[in-house]
CSV table of C-alpha atoms and ligand atoms in Angstrom, one decimal:
chain,number,residue,atom,x,y,z
F,1,MET,CA,230.8,-10.2,191.1
F,2,THR,CA,227.7,-12.3,190.9
F,3,ASP,CA,227.5,-14.6,187.8
F,4,LEU,CA,224.0,-15.8,188.4
F,5,LEU,CA,221.2,-14.2,190.4
F,6,ILE,CA,217.8,-15.8,190.8
F,7,HIS,CA,215.2,-13.7,192.7
F,8,ASP,CA,211.7,-13.9,194.0
F,9,ALA,CA,211.7,-17.7,194.0
F,10,ILE,CA,210.1,-20.1,196.4
F,11,VAL,CA,213.4,-21.7,197.5
F,12,VAL,CA,213.2,-25.2,198.8
F,13,THR,CA,216.7,-25.4,200.3
F,14,VAL,CA,216.6,-29.1,201.5
F,15,ASN,CA,219.1,-27.9,204.2
F,16,HIS,CA,219.2,-29.5,207.7
F,17,GLY,CA,216.2,-27.5,208.8
F,18,ASN,CA,214.2,-28.3,205.6
F,19,GLN,CA,213.9,-24.5,205.3
F,20,ILE,CA,211.6,-23.0,202.6
F,21,LEU,CA,212.0,-19.3,201.7
F,22,GLU,CA,208.7,-17.9,200.4
F,23,ARG,CA,210.4,-15.3,198.3
F,24,GLY,CA,214.2,-15.9,198.1
F,25,SER,CA,217.3,-14.9,196.1
F,26,ILE,CA,220.1,-17.2,195.2
F,27,ARG,CA,223.5,-15.7,194.2
F,28,VAL,CA,226.1,-17.8,192.4
F,29,THR,CA,229.8,-16.8,191.8
F,30,ASP,CA,232.3,-19.1,190.0
F,31,GLY,CA,229.8,-21.9,190.1
F,32,THR,CA,229.4,-21.8,193.9
F,33,ILE,CA,226.3,-20.6,195.8
F,34,SER,CA,227.4,-17.4,197.7
F,35,SER,CA,224.1,-16.6,199.4
F,36,VAL,CA,220.5,-17.9,199.8
F,37,GLU,CA,218.5,-15.1,201.4
F,38,PRO,CA,215.0,-13.4,201.4
F,39,THR,CA,214.7,-11.3,198.2
F,40,GLU,CA,215.3,-7.6,198.9
F,41,PRO,CA,213.8,-5.0,196.5
F,42,ALA,CA,217.3,-4.1,195.4
F,43,ASP,CA,217.8,-7.7,194.1
F,44,ARG,CA,215.4,-7.0,191.2
F,45,ALA,CA,217.8,-4.3,189.8
F,46,ALA,CA,221.0,-5.9,190.9
F,47,ALA,CA,223.8,-6.5,188.4
F,48,ALA,CA,224.7,-10.0,187.5
F,49,GLU,CA,225.8,-11.7,184.3
F,50,HIS,CA,222.7,-13.8,184.3
F,51,VAL,CA,219.4,-12.9,186.1
F,52,ILE,CA,216.4,-15.1,186.4
F,53,ASP,CA,213.2,-13.6,187.7
F,54,ALA,CA,211.5,-16.7,189.3
F,55,SER,CA,208.4,-15.0,190.6
F,56,GLY,CA,205.8,-17.6,191.5
F,57,LYS,CA,208.2,-20.5,190.7
F,58,VAL,CA,210.0,-23.0,192.8
F,59,VAL,CA,213.7,-23.6,193.0
F,60,ILE,CA,214.9,-27.0,194.3
F,61,PRO,CA,218.3,-28.7,194.2
F,62,GLY,CA,219.0,-30.6,191.0
F,63,LEU,CA,217.7,-34.1,191.0
F,64,ILE,CA,220.1,-37.1,191.4
F,65,ASP,CA,219.4,-40.4,189.6
F,66,ALA,CA,221.3,-42.8,191.9
F,67,HIS,CA,221.3,-45.9,189.6
F,68,ARG,CA,221.1,-46.0,185.8
F,69,HIS,CA,222.4,-47.9,182.8
F,70,THR,CA,222.8,-46.1,179.5
F,71,ASP,CA,224.4,-48.1,176.8
F,72,PHE,CA,221.1,-49.3,175.2
F,73,ALA,CA,219.1,-46.0,175.6
F,74,LEU,CA,218.3,-46.3,171.9
F,75,VAL,CA,216.1,-49.4,172.4
F,76,GLN,CA,213.4,-47.2,173.9
F,77,GLY,CA,209.9,-48.3,172.9
F,78,LEU,CA,210.9,-51.8,171.9
F,79,PHE,CA,210.1,-53.7,175.1
F,80,SER,CA,207.3,-51.7,176.6
F,81,GLU,CA,204.5,-54.2,175.9
F,82,LEU,CA,206.4,-57.3,177.1
F,83,ASP,CA,206.3,-59.1,180.4
F,84,GLY,CA,209.3,-59.8,182.5
F,85,ASP,CA,210.3,-63.2,181.1
F,86,GLU,CA,209.8,-61.9,177.5
F,87,LEU,CA,211.8,-58.8,178.2
F,88,LEU,CA,214.8,-60.7,179.5
F,89,LYS,CA,214.8,-63.1,176.5
F,90,GLU,CA,214.3,-60.3,174.0
F,91,ALA,CA,216.8,-57.9,175.6
F,92,PHE,CA,219.6,-60.5,175.8
F,93,ALA,CA,218.9,-61.7,172.2
F,94,LEU,CA,218.9,-58.1,170.9
F,95,TYR,CA,222.0,-57.0,172.9
F,96,HIS,CA,223.9,-60.1,171.7
F,97,THR,CA,223.1,-59.2,168.1
F,98,ALA,CA,223.6,-55.5,168.4
F,99,GLU,CA,226.6,-55.1,170.6
F,100,PRO,CA,229.3,-56.7,168.4
F,101,THR,CA,228.2,-55.0,165.2
F,102,LEU,CA,226.9,-51.5,166.0
F,103,GLY,CA,230.1,-49.9,167.3
F,104,ASP,CA,230.9,-46.7,169.0
F,105,SER,CA,228.6,-44.5,166.9
F,106,PHE,CA,225.6,-46.4,168.3
F,107,PHE,CA,226.6,-46.1,171.9
F,108,ASP,CA,227.8,-42.5,171.5
F,109,ALA,CA,224.3,-41.6,170.1
F,110,ALA,CA,222.7,-43.5,173.0
F,111,TRP,CA,224.7,-41.5,175.6
F,112,ARG,CA,224.0,-38.2,173.9
F,113,LEU,CA,220.3,-38.9,173.8
F,114,ALA,CA,220.4,-40.0,177.5
F,115,CYS,CA,222.1,-36.8,178.4
F,116,LEU,CA,219.4,-34.8,176.6
F,117,ARG,CA,216.7,-36.8,178.3
F,118,GLN,CA,218.4,-36.4,181.7
F,119,LEU,CA,218.9,-32.7,181.3
F,120,THR,CA,215.3,-32.0,180.1
F,121,HIS,CA,214.0,-34.0,183.1
F,122,GLY,CA,215.9,-32.0,185.6
F,123,VAL,CA,218.4,-34.7,186.6
F,124,THR,CA,221.6,-32.8,187.2
F,125,THR,CA,223.6,-35.8,188.4
F,126,VAL,CA,223.5,-39.5,187.4
F,127,ASN,CA,225.2,-42.5,188.9
F,128,ALA,CA,225.7,-44.8,185.9
F,129,MET,CA,227.1,-48.3,185.5
F,130,ASP,CA,227.8,-49.1,181.8
F,131,PHE,CA,229.9,-51.1,179.3
F,132,THR,CA,230.9,-47.9,177.4
F,133,PRO,CA,232.1,-45.6,180.2
F,134,GLU,CA,234.5,-43.6,178.1
F,135,LEU,CA,231.7,-42.5,175.8
F,136,GLY,CA,229.7,-41.7,178.8
F,137,ALA,CA,232.3,-39.5,180.4
F,138,GLU,CA,232.6,-37.5,177.3
F,139,ALA,CA,228.9,-37.1,176.7
F,140,ILE,CA,228.2,-36.1,180.4
F,141,GLY,CA,231.2,-33.8,180.5
F,142,GLU,CA,230.4,-32.0,177.2
F,143,SER,CA,226.7,-31.6,178.0
F,144,GLY,CA,227.5,-29.8,181.2
F,145,LEU,CA,225.9,-32.4,183.5
F,146,ARG,CA,227.4,-34.2,186.5
F,147,GLY,CA,228.0,-37.9,186.5
F,148,VAL,CA,229.6,-40.7,188.5
F,149,ILE,CA,230.4,-43.4,186.0
F,150,GLY,CA,231.5,-47.0,186.7
F,151,PRO,CA,232.7,-49.4,184.0
F,152,GLU,CA,230.4,-52.4,184.5
F,153,LEU,CA,232.5,-55.4,185.4
F,154,ALA,CA,230.8,-58.8,184.7
F,155,ASP,CA,233.0,-61.6,183.4
F,156,PHE,CA,230.0,-64.0,183.3
F,157,LEU,CA,228.2,-61.7,180.9
F,158,ASP,CA,231.0,-59.9,179.0
F,159,PRO,CA,233.3,-62.0,176.7
F,160,ALA,CA,236.4,-60.1,178.0
F,161,SER,CA,238.3,-61.8,180.8
F,162,ALA,CA,238.3,-60.6,184.4
F,163,ASP,CA,241.8,-59.4,183.9
F,164,GLU,CA,241.1,-57.5,180.7
F,165,GLN,CA,238.0,-55.8,182.3
F,166,LEU,CA,239.9,-54.8,185.5
F,167,THR,CA,242.8,-53.4,183.4
F,168,ALA,CA,240.3,-51.3,181.4
F,169,ALA,CA,238.6,-50.2,184.6
F,170,ARG,CA,241.9,-49.0,186.0
F,171,ARG,CA,242.6,-47.1,182.8
F,172,PHE,CA,239.2,-45.5,182.9
F,173,ILE,CA,239.7,-44.3,186.5
F,174,GLU,CA,243.2,-43.0,185.7
F,175,THR,CA,242.0,-41.2,182.6
F,176,HIS,CA,238.5,-39.9,183.4
F,177,HIS,CA,238.1,-39.6,187.2
F,178,ASP,CA,237.8,-36.0,188.3
F,179,THR,CA,237.6,-34.5,184.9
F,180,TYR,CA,235.5,-31.6,183.4
F,181,ASP,CA,236.1,-29.4,186.5
F,182,GLY,CA,235.2,-32.4,188.8
F,183,ARG,CA,231.8,-32.9,187.3
F,184,VAL,CA,232.8,-36.4,186.0
F,185,THR,CA,234.0,-38.9,188.5
F,186,ALA,CA,234.5,-42.7,188.4
F,187,SER,CA,233.2,-45.5,190.5
F,188,ILE,CA,234.2,-49.2,190.8
F,189,ALA,CA,231.2,-51.2,189.5
F,190,PRO,CA,231.1,-55.0,189.6
F,191,GLY,CA,227.8,-56.1,188.2
F,192,GLY,CA,226.8,-58.2,191.3
F,193,GLU,CA,226.9,-61.6,192.8
F,194,ALA,CA,225.3,-63.1,189.6
F,195,GLY,CA,227.7,-61.7,187.0
F,196,CYS,CA,231.2,-61.9,188.6
F,197,SER,CA,233.7,-64.6,189.2
F,198,ARG,CA,235.9,-65.0,192.3
F,199,GLU,CA,238.8,-63.8,190.2
F,200,LEU,CA,237.0,-60.6,189.4
F,201,TRP,CA,236.0,-59.9,193.0
F,202,GLU,CA,239.6,-60.3,194.0
F,203,GLY,CA,240.6,-57.8,191.4
F,204,VAL,CA,237.8,-55.4,192.5
F,205,ALA,CA,239.2,-55.6,196.1
F,206,GLU,CA,242.6,-54.6,194.7
F,207,LEU,CA,241.1,-51.7,192.8
F,208,ARG,CA,239.3,-50.6,196.0
F,209,ALA,CA,242.5,-50.6,197.9
F,210,ASP,CA,244.2,-48.5,195.3
F,211,TYR,CA,241.4,-46.0,194.9
F,212,PRO,CA,239.8,-45.7,198.4
F,213,ASP,CA,238.0,-42.5,197.6
F,214,LEU,CA,235.8,-44.1,194.9
F,215,ARG,CA,232.3,-45.5,195.4
F,216,LEU,CA,231.8,-49.3,195.0
F,217,HIS,CA,228.6,-49.6,193.0
F,218,THR,CA,226.9,-52.9,192.5
F,219,HIS,CA,223.6,-54.9,192.3
F,220,LEU,CA,222.8,-57.2,195.1
F,221,TYR,CA,220.0,-59.6,196.0
F,222,ASP,CA,218.1,-58.8,192.7
F,223,ALA,CA,217.3,-62.5,192.2
F,224,ALA,CA,216.2,-65.2,194.6
F,225,GLU,CA,219.3,-67.2,193.8
F,226,GLY,CA,221.6,-64.7,195.4
F,227,ASP,CA,222.8,-67.1,198.1
F,228,THR,CA,223.6,-69.8,195.5
F,229,MET,CA,225.5,-67.4,193.3
F,230,ALA,CA,227.5,-66.1,196.3
F,231,ALA,CA,228.3,-69.7,197.3
F,232,GLY,CA,230.0,-70.1,193.9
F,233,SER,CA,232.5,-67.4,195.0
F,234,GLY,CA,233.0,-69.2,198.4
F,235,ALA,CA,230.7,-66.9,200.5
F,236,ASP,CA,227.7,-67.7,202.7
F,237,ASP,CA,225.5,-65.0,201.0
F,238,PRO,CA,225.9,-61.9,198.9
F,239,LEU,CA,226.6,-59.6,201.8
F,240,ASP,CA,229.2,-62.0,203.2
F,241,LEU,CA,230.7,-62.0,199.7
F,242,LEU,CA,231.3,-58.3,199.8
F,243,ASP,CA,232.4,-58.4,203.4
F,244,ARG,CA,235.1,-61.1,202.7
F,245,TYR,CA,236.6,-58.8,200.0
F,246,GLY,CA,236.5,-55.7,202.2
F,247,LEU,CA,233.8,-54.1,200.0
F,248,LEU,CA,231.0,-53.5,202.5
F,249,ASP,CA,231.2,-50.1,204.1
F,250,GLU,CA,229.9,-46.5,203.9
F,251,ARG,CA,231.5,-46.1,200.5
F,252,THR,CA,229.3,-49.0,199.1
F,253,LEU,CA,226.2,-48.6,197.0
F,254,LEU,CA,223.9,-51.6,196.8
F,255,THR,CA,221.2,-51.7,194.1
F,256,HIS,CA,217.8,-53.5,194.5
F,257,LEU,CA,218.1,-55.8,197.6
F,258,LEU,CA,214.8,-57.2,196.5
F,259,HIS,CA,215.3,-60.5,198.1
F,260,ALA,CA,217.1,-59.3,201.2
F,261,ASP,CA,215.5,-60.1,204.6
F,262,ARG,CA,215.4,-58.3,207.9
F,263,GLY,CA,218.7,-59.7,209.0
F,264,ASP,CA,220.3,-58.5,205.7
F,265,ALA,CA,218.8,-55.1,206.2
F,266,ARG,CA,220.4,-54.8,209.6
F,267,ARG,CA,223.8,-55.8,208.2
F,268,VAL,CA,223.5,-53.3,205.4
F,269,ALA,CA,222.5,-50.5,207.8
F,270,GLU,CA,225.3,-51.4,210.3
F,271,SER,CA,227.9,-51.4,207.5
F,272,GLY,CA,226.8,-47.8,206.5
F,273,ALA,CA,226.3,-49.0,202.9
F,274,HIS,CA,223.6,-47.1,200.9
F,275,VAL,CA,220.6,-48.7,199.2
F,276,LEU,CA,219.7,-47.8,195.6
F,277,HIS,CA,216.0,-48.5,195.0
F,278,CYS,CA,214.5,-48.8,191.5
F,279,PRO,CA,210.8,-49.6,191.9
F,280,THR,CA,209.5,-49.0,188.4
F,281,VAL,CA,211.5,-51.6,186.4
F,282,TYR,CA,210.6,-54.4,188.8
F,283,SER,CA,206.9,-53.5,189.1
F,284,TYR,CA,206.5,-52.8,185.4
F,285,PHE,CA,207.8,-56.2,184.3
F,286,ARG,CA,207.3,-58.3,187.4
F,287,ALA,CA,210.5,-60.1,186.4
F,288,GLY,CA,211.2,-63.2,188.5
F,289,ALA,CA,209.7,-64.2,191.8
F,290,ARG,CA,207.6,-61.5,193.5
F,291,ALA,CA,209.5,-59.8,196.2
F,292,TRP,CA,210.0,-56.3,197.6
F,293,PHE,CA,212.9,-54.9,199.4
F,294,PRO,CA,212.7,-54.8,203.2
F,295,LEU,CA,212.0,-51.1,203.5
F,296,PRO,CA,210.7,-51.0,207.1
F,297,ALA,CA,213.7,-52.9,208.4
F,298,LEU,CA,216.1,-50.7,206.5
F,299,ARG,CA,214.5,-47.6,207.9
F,300,GLU,CA,214.3,-49.1,211.4
F,301,PHE,CA,218.1,-49.8,211.4
F,302,GLY,CA,218.8,-46.4,209.8
F,303,ALA,CA,220.0,-47.3,206.2
F,304,ASN,CA,220.1,-44.5,203.6
F,305,VAL,CA,217.7,-45.5,200.8
F,306,VAL,CA,217.7,-43.5,197.6
F,307,ILE,CA,216.1,-43.8,194.1
F,308,GLY,CA,217.2,-44.7,190.5
F,309,LEU,CA,215.6,-45.2,187.1
F,310,ASP,CA,217.8,-48.3,186.3
F,311,ASP,CA,216.8,-48.9,182.6
F,312,PRO,CA,214.4,-46.1,181.8
F,313,PHE,CA,214.5,-47.1,178.1
F,314,TRP,CA,212.8,-50.4,178.9
F,315,PHE,CA,209.6,-48.7,180.2
F,316,ASP,CA,209.8,-45.4,178.5
F,317,SER,CA,210.0,-43.0,181.4
F,318,TRP,CA,212.9,-40.7,182.4
F,319,ASP,CA,210.9,-38.9,185.1
F,320,LEU,CA,212.7,-39.3,188.4
F,321,ILE,CA,209.8,-37.5,190.3
F,322,GLN,CA,207.4,-40.2,189.0
F,323,GLU,CA,210.0,-42.8,190.1
F,324,ALA,CA,209.8,-41.4,193.6
F,325,LYS,CA,206.0,-41.6,193.5
F,326,HIS,CA,206.2,-45.2,192.4
F,327,ALA,CA,208.5,-45.9,195.3
F,328,ARG,CA,206.0,-44.5,197.7
F,329,LEU,CA,202.9,-46.2,196.2
F,330,LEU,CA,204.5,-49.6,195.9
F,331,SER,CA,206.0,-49.5,199.4
F,332,ASN,CA,202.7,-48.3,200.8
F,333,PHE,CA,201.0,-51.1,199.0
F,334,GLU,CA,203.4,-53.7,200.4
F,335,TYR,CA,203.9,-52.3,203.9
F,336,GLY,CA,201.1,-49.9,204.7
F,337,ALA,CA,200.6,-46.1,204.2
F,338,GLN,CA,203.1,-43.4,205.1
F,339,GLN,CA,206.3,-45.3,204.5
F,340,TRP,CA,207.8,-41.9,203.4
F,341,SER,CA,206.6,-38.3,203.8
F,342,SER,CA,206.7,-36.1,200.8
F,343,TYR,CA,209.7,-34.2,202.2
F,344,GLU,CA,211.5,-37.5,202.7
F,345,LEU,CA,211.0,-38.4,199.1
F,346,LEU,CA,212.4,-35.0,198.0
F,347,ARG,CA,215.4,-35.5,200.2
F,348,MET,CA,216.0,-39.0,198.7
F,349,LEU,CA,216.1,-37.4,195.2
F,350,THR,CA,218.6,-34.7,196.4
F,351,ILE,CA,220.6,-34.5,199.6
F,352,ASP,CA,220.3,-38.2,200.5
F,353,ALA,CA,221.4,-39.3,197.0
F,354,ALA,CA,224.3,-36.8,197.2
F,355,ARG,CA,225.3,-38.4,200.5
F,356,ALA,CA,225.2,-41.9,199.0
F,357,LEU,CA,227.5,-40.7,196.2
F,358,GLY,CA,229.8,-38.9,198.6
F,359,LEU,CA,229.0,-35.6,197.0
F,360,ASP,CA,226.9,-34.0,199.8
F,361,ASP,CA,229.7,-31.5,200.5
F,362,GLN,CA,229.2,-30.2,196.9
F,363,VAL,CA,225.6,-30.7,195.9
F,364,GLY,CA,222.2,-31.9,197.0
F,365,SER,CA,221.0,-28.8,198.8
F,366,LEU,CA,220.8,-25.0,198.2
F,367,GLU,CA,223.3,-23.6,200.8
F,368,PRO,CA,226.2,-21.2,200.6
F,369,GLY,CA,229.4,-22.9,199.7
F,370,LYS,CA,227.9,-25.6,197.6
F,371,ARG,CA,228.1,-25.9,193.8
F,372,ALA,CA,225.1,-24.4,192.1
F,373,ASP,CA,223.1,-27.5,190.8
F,374,LEU,CA,219.5,-26.5,190.8
F,375,VAL,CA,216.2,-26.6,188.8
F,376,VAL,CA,213.4,-24.1,188.5
F,377,VAL,CA,209.9,-25.7,188.6
F,378,ASP,CA,207.0,-23.7,187.1
F,379,ILE,CA,204.0,-24.2,189.3
F,380,ASP,CA,202.6,-20.7,188.6
F,381,THR,CA,200.1,-22.2,186.2
F,382,PRO,CA,196.3,-22.9,186.1
F,383,ARG,CA,197.2,-26.6,186.5
F,384,HIS,CA,198.8,-26.0,189.9
F,385,ARG,CA,197.4,-22.8,191.5
F,386,PRO,CA,196.2,-22.5,194.2
F,387,TYR,CA,198.2,-24.8,196.4
F,388,SER,CA,199.4,-25.5,199.9
F,389,ASN,CA,201.8,-28.2,201.2
F,390,LEU,CA,204.5,-27.6,198.7
F,391,PRO,CA,206.4,-30.9,199.4
F,392,SER,CA,203.2,-32.8,198.5
F,393,VAL,CA,202.7,-30.7,195.4
F,394,LEU,CA,206.3,-31.4,194.3
F,395,MET,CA,206.1,-35.1,194.8
F,396,ASN,CA,202.5,-35.8,193.9
F,397,THR,CA,201.4,-33.2,191.3
F,398,VAL,CA,204.6,-31.9,189.6
F,399,THR,CA,206.1,-33.9,186.8
F,400,ALA,CA,209.5,-33.5,185.0
F,401,GLY,CA,207.5,-31.5,182.3
F,402,ASP,CA,207.1,-28.7,184.8
F,403,ILE,CA,210.9,-28.2,185.0
F,404,GLU,CA,211.8,-25.2,182.9
F,405,THR,CA,215.3,-24.2,183.8
F,406,VAL,CA,218.3,-26.4,184.8
F,407,VAL,CA,221.6,-25.1,186.3
F,408,VAL,CA,224.7,-27.3,186.9
F,409,ASP,CA,227.9,-25.9,188.4
F,410,GLY,CA,226.5,-22.4,188.0
F,411,GLU,CA,226.0,-22.8,184.2
F,412,VAL,CA,222.5,-22.5,182.8
F,413,LEU,CA,222.1,-25.7,180.7
F,414,MET,CA,218.4,-25.2,180.0
F,415,GLN,CA,216.5,-22.0,180.2
F,416,GLU,CA,212.7,-21.8,180.0
F,417,ARG,CA,212.8,-25.2,178.3
F,418,SER,CA,215.3,-24.2,175.7
F,419,VAL,CA,218.4,-26.5,175.9
F,420,GLU,CA,221.5,-24.3,175.8
F,421,SER,CA,224.4,-26.8,176.3
F,422,MET,CA,223.6,-29.4,173.7
F,423,ASP,CA,222.9,-29.3,169.9
F,424,VAL,CA,219.4,-30.9,170.1
F,425,GLU,CA,219.0,-31.3,166.3
F,426,ARG,CA,222.4,-33.1,166.1
F,427,VAL,CA,221.5,-35.4,169.0
F,428,HIS,CA,218.2,-36.3,167.4
F,429,ALA,CA,219.7,-36.9,164.0
F,430,ALA,CA,222.4,-39.2,165.4
F,431,ALA,CA,219.9,-41.1,167.5
F,432,THR,CA,217.5,-41.6,164.5
F,433,ARG,CA,220.4,-42.7,162.2
F,434,GLU,CA,221.7,-45.2,164.8
F,435,ARG,CA,218.2,-46.4,165.6
F,436,ASP,CA,217.7,-47.2,161.9
F,437,ARG,CA,220.9,-49.2,161.9
F,438,LEU,CA,219.7,-51.0,165.0
F,439,GLN,CA,216.5,-52.0,163.3
F,440,ALA,CA,218.3,-53.0,160.1
F,441,ARG,CA,220.8,-55.2,162.0
F,442,THR,CA,218.4,-56.9,164.5
F,443,GLY,CA,215.2,-57.0,162.5
F,444,TRP,CA,213.1,-55.1,165.1
F,445,GLU,CA,210.6,-52.8,163.5
F,446,THR,CA,208.8,-49.9,165.1
F,447,SER,CA,205.9,-47.8,164.1
F,448,LEU,CA,203.3,-45.5,165.7
F,449,ALA,CA,201.3,-48.6,166.5
F,450,GLY,CA,204.0,-50.3,168.4
F,451,SER,CA,207.1,-52.5,168.1
F,452,THR,CA,207.5,-55.8,166.2
F,453,PRO,CA,210.2,-58.3,167.2
F,454,PRO,CA,212.2,-59.9,164.3
F,455,ASP,CA,211.0,-63.1,162.7
F,456,ARG,CA,213.5,-65.2,164.6
F,457,SER,CA,212.3,-63.8,167.9
F,458,ILE,CA,211.0,-66.3,170.4
F,459,LEU,CA,207.9,-64.2,170.7
F,460,ARG,CA,207.1,-64.4,167.0
F,461,ARG,CA,207.6,-68.2,167.0
F,462,VAL,CA,205.4,-69.0,170.0
F,463,SER,CA,202.4,-66.8,169.7
F,464,ALA,CA,200.9,-63.8,168.0
F,465,ARG,CA,200.8,-61.2,170.7
F,466,PRO,CA,198.4,-58.2,170.9
F,467,LEU,CA,201.3,-55.9,169.9
F,468,LEU,CA,201.7,-57.7,166.7
F,469,ARG,CA,198.0,-57.6,166.0
F,470,ALA,CA,198.0,-53.8,166.6
F,471,VAL,CA,200.7,-53.4,163.9
F,472,LYS,CA,198.8,-55.5,161.4
F,473,GLN,CA,195.6,-53.5,162.1
F,474,TYR,CA,197.2,-50.1,161.5
F,475,GLY,CA,199.7,-51.3,158.9
F,476,ARG,CA,203.4,-50.8,158.9
F,477,GLY,CA,203.4,-47.8,156.6
F,478,VAL,CA,203.1,-45.3,159.4
F,479,VAL,CA,206.7,-45.4,160.5
F,480,ASN,CA,207.6,-42.0,161.7
F,481,ARG,CA,211.3,-41.7,162.0
F,482,HIS,CA,211.1,-39.2,164.8
F,483,LEU,CA,208.6,-41.1,166.8
F,484,TRP,CA,209.9,-44.3,168.2
T,501,LIG,ZN1,220.8,-51.9,187.3
């Protein structure tokens, strides 16, 4: 018996042959794709529990956000007009004020809103690194999405000791790994060479030995001082640090690598580790010294490079397709045109990301035997017709707003833009309530005109910035509680 039948779709399979069916049918039974074949006239009258007529529309595998943080999703809109140095100061100040006092209700609302954002943007799987992983596992699981969640370990940032954090991480793995029918899994997520002590790295190595099937997810070379930080843990450089603890192999995910050089790129590729690239956050804020990751060398040596949004709430965009476009534009700007083809970008958002997460036997392409994670993209509109070169349309023209239906594990979570698996009103109400608490506790104010840091903020003391003038000009009376 077929549970879900999609017919007359343009099916972009992202299989080995990059096959595109001009008019195809996808059958799903018990959450698994049973067939992907050209549509037969009989398909249009076939019996199935759920039938989607996708005439003129495109079906692609669900998108995979390969690197994201979630805890502070409710700060969206506060930092968008800051530069990199201001962002870091304000974010740390706010997080320090907010984290001890806001409690689980704040972070739960953040995770629920993030799930809603993720779902409505067609991101079926996220690879997250957060300080509230239990809330994340529950939110991801209950919303029907798929997620790999790592408790972020960083004893230089978090007041808990290395031992306490490692014990909590072990408990998280034991309790939450492989739950919700396997949609929620765990990773081991040390923050990186800048945030972790030697003691913590030793504990991470023990965790890795005890849970060899889990991914090791970390930041590396995101600051120019990487070598110095690694030296503090007795290593020559950040890659050597991982290597010494037996943490550098094909189960390792390295985020950023902004300050890595050609030699580092070769070592990454030879180890089989995967590279998680987040272009928007760095180009938006230009934080720190200008540097870009060594893409040509990584590609020359054969490393798997995939894409993540990192902190989408800092720059107000949850659109992974736009993120891929930024990756292309910024890499072309740095290294010359044609760093990636459109189809390569699509593979990075789907099958290559699934491979990085060790999920490519389950998701990432539309093939019989895989779990049914897919999205329907509506390009049967005056805005898109007529078209050719579908991969280019998908990666250059389409935005997340064109995604109308989302399926995970064979379940329809959003149909024709109506969210089925979450109580949207409840998510919005909780987010608004907690956002009000955030503003009351920290002194940040927001209005339609922009955001205003609290009086004690470094920004307020040093200079009146344009964002403050905008608020004065329009007045603060136009606060709309549903528009951040
Ligand atoms: Zn990150």
